[in-house]
Each structure stands twice: as C-alpha cells, then as structure tokens.
Amino acid sequence: MNKEELHQFISESKGNESNICQICVIRGEEIVYEDCWRGFKPEDAVNVNSVTKGVMAILAGIAVDKGAIKSLDEKVLAYFPDYQVKRGEKTIYDVTIRHLLTMTAPYKGKSEPWKKVCTSDDWTVAILDFLGGRKGITGEFRYSTLGIQILAGIIERATGEKLIDFANKNLFLPLGIPEHVIHGDSSKEDQFDFFMNKGPRKNEWYSDPQDTVTAGWGLCATGRDLAKLGSMVLNEGKYNGQQIVSSEWIKQMTTPYLKLGERFGFMEYGYLWYNPIADREVYAAIGDCGNIIYVNKKLNLAVGMTGTFKPRIFDRVEFIETTVIPAAIQ
C-alpha cells in the first residue's frame, strides 16, 4: 500500500479506521508523512483522550528535573497538608507519586466516581477522597483516569504554577506546539459535548472549576503535535537541539514495571506509557478512539494519530506497524 492507497483506504473505511482525522510521521525530526481526513486540517486539534496521561508523565519528569518534585517516593499527602483524611482511612498515608505514575495506587470502590468528582468544585481534592482503601497497597495495576488528577495537583503545588502555564512554557512552546488555553466550562452538558463532538477543537485543555487541567483526558492536540512529542521521546528528551526533559527521565518513563492483562493486550507499562511489544524498543501513549503517540527506536520514527469519538477503539499499534509505516516510509 502506498500513500495514495492509504489515504483512500482510510477515507472509505467503514470499520476501525473510519474515525481517523490525522496521521503524522516524523523520522528523526523531519516530517516524512502527513495526511488528514474527515474534513480536518493539519492544524485542527482533537481531544486525544488518555494520550493526555502520557503528556502528564513528561510534565512530571520536567518537574523532577527542575527539583520541584524531589523524589517519586514522596508521599502524595505531603503535597496536600490541608486535606482532611476521612475517618478510618490509613492506606492513603503510604501512597507515593510513583504509585500514581505506575497506576498501582489503590482506590476505594469498583468503579471511578465520575459524577461525584466531575461535579465538584475541585476535582483534585474530590478524587483524594477515593484514594486508599482497606486492602492497602498491593502493587496491583488499577487503571484510573480520575486518579491521575492528583498528579496535576501535585505538579501545581510543587512548581507554584498552574499546569497549563507550566506545560506551555516547558513543553509545548519549545516543541513548536501552539500555546494552549484552558477549556473553561465543566458543566455536565459541556463534558458530554467535549467527548462526543466530532468537529475540530481549539488548542485547549479541559479544566476543572479551579482552572486545573484534567490529567487523565481532555488535552486537545493535532497529529503533528503528538508526533513532535513522540520525536522528543525518541531522541531521549531532546528536540531541535534543546533538552526538554532529561534522558534519564525518558529512560525511567519507558522502562516496563508491570505486565498488564488481557484488557490491555498483555502490554507492559512504564510511567503512564505502554511498551506494546515485549523485547522491542517500541513505546506508546494510548488513548480511546485510536489516539496515539507511537515511538519506534529501531526505525527512528514517531507517529501521531488522532481520531474523533468512536467506541471500542483502543490500540492502533498493529495498524501503524503493518499499514501506516510501510506506506509512509516506502
């Protein structure tokens, strides 16, 4: 399949590829392939869902590099001295930043409390109420989109900056990614529209009533933006001659710490980044609807792909490796 055939295939797809908006492939730091579908242009942003988590891992690394976060083994509650722990709760005292980054932090209940958290005035504090539980810290993988909101609060308290400003100054603008603004509205109706609307979005990041960005979802970015982030990871934290985040952090972030189960395709997990294929230097930040940053060290390339809302699409690694890359670099 060549580039023209790939464009036609995605244009005519009625299946998993029918929601793809943008694909951008960067080799080294040069764009070698870029294309758009569904009326999107290269500069149109898309809600990239849980790819946001991978960006949060990079921002945490920058905070560590700057010395704002002293250690990943610091206790979460050290950053929230004004938080009132619920009566009888003990486990929360032992939860660390590392637990958040590896998704091994424990939470009460079987499902995430979306309604309670997302209708509150401060989402970070609201999710703290669910951190901990009677089982203690077991090291078990517990995927939590809302739980990562705590990491946003930690970075803001550690740096003394709103996370949107910290991200613009230290990550987006140095990569040539447009300056982002907070979304501003967090009503129930707006949250539904944000997820479901299939039109282009602004360069924005969803936020709570405290103007703290959502850490587990809600970043709006283009395929080119995602590819640039992947290129920076590929080049061990460096982009266009500038060290954005330390090579040591990139190594830690992409080191596998956990083997995941069937729900996650038996992939391995680092700090909010996946290792999709064992024993290969392939890394990915993955979001629902097929949004992805894909990094392949051997091939020296990064792929950014965006997609509008379409349920039950998660992992596009195989599609990238079998279809996109052969067409893009022929």
XYZ file of C-alpha atoms in Angstrom:
330
model
C 0.000 0.000 0.000
C 1.412 3.408 -0.961
C 0.487 6.827 0.448
C -2.319 7.428 -2.015
C -3.783 3.986 -1.352
C -3.536 4.558 2.407
C -5.435 7.823 2.063
C -8.159 6.137 0.064
C -8.348 3.160 2.412
C -8.924 5.395 5.455
C -11.309 7.657 3.515
C -13.509 4.728 2.533
C -13.246 2.739 5.769
C -16.471 1.768 7.498
C -14.647 -0.026 10.296
C -11.987 0.808 12.877
C -10.268 3.388 10.669
C -13.446 5.342 9.922
C -12.805 7.974 12.608
C -9.142 8.773 11.850
C -8.593 12.533 11.480
C -4.836 12.935 11.155
C -1.638 10.934 10.853
C 1.816 12.459 11.084
C 5.073 10.503 10.868
C 8.376 12.054 11.928
C 11.689 10.348 11.230
C 14.373 11.831 13.420
C 12.953 15.362 13.482
C 11.715 15.543 9.887
C 8.076 15.075 8.893
C 8.098 12.331 6.259
C 4.349 11.806 6.024
C 1.281 13.807 6.993
C -2.326 13.428 5.925
C -5.830 14.345 7.100
C -9.361 13.015 6.768
C -12.991 13.804 7.757
C -12.601 17.494 6.892
C -9.757 18.079 9.357
C -6.698 20.187 8.511
C -3.202 19.613 9.965
C -3.686 22.460 12.451
C -7.072 21.280 13.774
C -6.903 19.923 17.330
C -8.697 16.812 18.591
C -9.460 15.622 22.125
C -6.765 12.933 22.378
C -8.334 11.298 25.441
C -5.870 9.233 27.503
C -2.848 10.227 25.439
C -3.112 13.103 27.916
C -1.731 10.738 30.564
C 1.463 10.231 28.558
C 1.901 14.007 28.333
C 1.398 14.224 32.101
C 4.250 11.754 32.584
C 6.540 14.050 30.586
C 5.449 17.075 32.626
C 6.100 15.164 35.851
C 9.600 14.441 34.565
C 10.222 18.126 33.866
C 9.092 18.933 37.413
C 11.529 16.308 38.722
C 14.348 17.669 36.547
C 13.733 21.155 37.933
C 13.865 19.860 41.501
C 10.275 20.883 42.207
C 9.445 17.232 42.857
C 12.281 15.857 44.953
C 11.525 12.144 44.710
C 8.914 9.831 43.241
C 8.823 8.130 46.621
C 7.443 11.244 48.280
C 4.066 10.663 49.835
C 1.113 12.143 47.963
C -0.294 13.729 51.127
C 2.908 15.731 51.582
C 1.526 17.998 48.859
C -1.896 18.319 50.441
C -1.256 19.237 54.097
C -4.651 20.955 54.261
C -6.549 17.848 53.137
C -8.725 16.226 55.802
C -8.327 12.437 55.639
C -11.564 10.516 56.027
C -12.121 8.799 59.356
C -10.680 5.283 59.452
C -8.612 5.710 56.275
C -4.986 4.628 56.737
C -3.709 3.455 53.355
C -3.713 6.937 51.838
C -0.760 7.932 54.037
C 1.508 5.474 52.217
C 0.617 6.303 48.609
C 3.500 7.851 46.657
C 3.914 9.696 43.373
C 5.447 6.533 41.931
C 2.215 4.671 42.645
C 0.325 7.260 40.602
C 2.745 7.041 37.666
C 2.628 3.236 37.516
C -1.132 3.016 38.141
C -0.569 0.973 41.280
C -2.257 3.457 43.607
C -5.223 1.876 45.426
C -8.731 3.325 45.296
C -11.970 2.615 47.111
C -14.848 1.149 45.144
C -15.017 -0.909 41.982
C -15.565 1.940 39.535
C -14.428 5.518 39.208
C -16.679 8.160 40.818
C -17.151 10.300 37.717
C -20.316 12.078 38.834
C -19.014 12.985 42.286
C -15.629 14.187 41.044
C -16.704 15.941 37.846
C -19.486 17.903 39.522
C -17.255 19.088 42.370
C -15.521 22.463 42.690
C -12.043 20.947 42.976
C -11.512 17.662 41.137
C -8.109 17.003 42.691
C -9.439 17.148 46.243
C -12.564 15.210 45.283
C -10.599 12.225 43.969
C -8.385 12.228 47.074
C -11.483 11.081 48.946
C -11.312 7.801 46.994
C -7.564 7.205 47.313
C -6.623 4.351 49.672
C -8.932 1.654 50.976
C -8.892 -1.365 53.253
C -6.797 -3.624 51.020
C -3.731 -1.440 51.481
C -1.048 -1.046 48.844
C -0.886 -4.325 46.934
C 1.094 -3.295 43.844
C -1.894 -4.277 41.716
C -2.448 -2.356 38.476
C -5.560 -0.175 38.834
C -6.151 1.928 35.748
C -7.643 5.205 36.907
C -8.333 8.194 34.702
C -9.628 10.261 37.613
C -6.831 9.206 39.961
C -4.207 10.837 37.772
C -5.882 14.155 38.554
C -3.956 14.007 41.825
C -0.729 14.254 39.803
C -1.919 17.541 38.311
C -2.463 18.920 41.775
C 0.977 17.750 42.890
C 2.755 19.401 39.954
C 0.896 22.664 40.536
C 1.705 22.694 44.238
C 5.319 21.660 43.628
C 6.013 24.288 40.962
C 3.753 27.074 42.164
C 2.294 27.382 38.651
C -0.956 26.438 37.001
C -0.287 23.317 34.998
C -1.423 24.888 31.723
C 1.252 27.585 32.117
C 3.894 25.057 33.143
C 3.086 22.915 30.098
C 3.123 25.818 27.660
C 6.417 27.198 28.896
C 8.338 23.982 29.379
C 6.907 21.580 26.789
C 4.519 22.869 24.160
C 6.191 26.087 23.031
C 9.729 24.605 22.961
C 8.385 21.864 20.643
C 6.657 24.374 18.386
C 3.246 23.221 19.629
C 0.750 26.109 19.804
C 0.129 27.693 23.182
C -2.831 26.037 24.869
C -5.603 27.589 26.919
C -7.891 26.027 29.500
C -11.278 24.922 28.226
C -13.116 26.854 30.927
C -16.547 25.178 31.070
C -17.003 21.972 33.057
C -20.770 21.570 33.142
C -22.330 18.140 32.619
C -23.639 19.156 29.196
C -20.271 20.550 28.162
C -18.410 17.408 29.243
C -20.726 15.310 27.089
C -20.201 17.592 24.091
C -16.443 17.579 24.621
C -16.308 13.801 24.316
C -18.907 13.336 21.587
C -18.469 16.315 19.253
C -16.696 15.215 16.078
C -15.641 18.659 14.894
C -12.207 20.312 15.285
C -11.370 21.834 18.648
C -9.231 24.775 19.710
C -5.736 24.403 21.179
C -7.223 23.831 24.608
C -7.107 21.525 27.591
C -10.177 20.601 29.619
C -10.137 22.002 33.149
C -11.995 21.932 36.433
C -13.521 24.972 38.205
C -10.098 25.694 39.747
C -8.598 26.067 36.240
C -6.553 22.914 36.827
C -6.340 20.864 33.642
C -7.692 17.332 33.516
C -4.747 14.976 33.863
C -6.259 11.770 32.501
C -8.031 13.105 29.408
C -9.007 16.352 27.718
C -5.831 17.619 26.047
C -6.625 18.766 22.509
C -3.785 18.293 20.052
C -3.065 17.599 16.401
C -1.433 14.565 14.866
C 1.616 16.736 14.239
C 1.723 17.799 17.911
C 1.629 14.160 19.002
C 4.354 13.206 16.538
C 6.557 16.018 17.869
C 6.089 14.747 21.405
C 6.982 11.259 20.168
C 10.050 12.601 18.379
C 11.210 14.197 21.620
C 10.809 10.856 23.409
C 12.590 9.110 20.520
C 15.532 11.495 20.875
C 15.821 10.892 24.620
C 14.203 14.131 25.698
C 15.820 16.394 23.124
C 14.116 18.355 20.355
C 15.705 20.753 17.861
C 18.906 20.780 19.906
C 17.170 21.616 23.191
C 16.930 19.183 26.096
C 13.246 19.394 27.036
C 13.296 16.642 29.654
C 16.271 14.603 30.817
C 17.308 11.423 29.027
C 17.278 9.745 32.433
C 13.592 10.546 32.830
C 12.746 9.217 29.369
C 14.535 6.000 30.271
C 12.612 5.682 33.534
C 9.313 6.597 31.880
C 9.612 3.944 29.180
C 11.043 1.170 31.376
C 8.423 -1.571 31.886
C 7.438 -2.088 35.515
C 4.263 -4.125 35.094
C 2.862 -6.785 32.774
C -0.768 -5.995 32.026
C -3.657 -8.357 31.437
C -5.894 -9.179 28.506
C -7.886 -5.945 28.734
C -4.712 -4.059 27.811
C -3.431 -6.541 25.261
C -0.847 -8.007 27.662
C 1.307 -4.935 27.130
C 3.905 -3.766 29.623
C 3.608 -0.463 31.485
C 6.090 2.232 32.474
C 5.200 5.675 33.825
C 1.825 6.201 32.078
C 3.447 4.914 28.827
C 2.978 1.469 27.317
C 5.537 -0.969 25.960
C 3.264 -2.671 23.423
C 5.715 -5.336 22.248
C 7.995 -7.222 24.636
C 11.738 -7.046 23.960
C 11.373 -4.246 21.408
C 12.041 -0.550 21.925
C 8.542 0.488 20.937
C 6.685 2.873 23.247
C 3.238 4.407 23.122
C 0.920 6.822 24.871
C -2.504 5.421 24.054
C -5.981 6.906 24.284
C -9.502 5.811 23.433
C -10.790 6.252 19.877
C -7.397 5.322 18.469
C -5.497 8.427 19.558
C -1.841 7.540 19.973
C 1.766 8.610 20.171
C 3.860 5.738 18.787
C 7.667 5.637 19.089
C 9.936 3.090 17.389
C 13.628 3.359 18.308
C 14.898 0.881 15.726
C 13.173 2.662 12.851
C 13.986 6.089 14.331
C 10.448 7.343 13.892
C 7.443 8.645 15.772
C 3.797 8.596 14.739
C 0.994 10.823 15.947
C -2.579 9.788 15.148
C -5.855 11.416 16.145
C -9.444 10.220 15.948
C -12.881 11.532 16.847
C -15.247 9.707 19.184
C -15.800 6.078 18.249
C -16.316 3.449 20.964
C -14.271 0.289 21.425
C -11.144 1.501 19.629
C -8.075 1.468 21.842
C -4.865 0.086 20.394
C -3.701 1.100 16.904
C -0.127 -0.166 17.248
C -0.663 -3.076 14.854
C -2.309 -0.807 12.255
C 0.630 1.595 12.471
C 3.212 -1.162 12.076
C 1.520 -3.162 9.330
C -0.122 -0.388 7.307
C 0.951 3.164 8.143
C 4.722 2.783 8.407
C 5.188 0.732 5.197
C 3.182 3.355 3.269
C 4.837 6.349 4.935
C 8.489 5.403 4.518
C 8.471 3.429 1.258
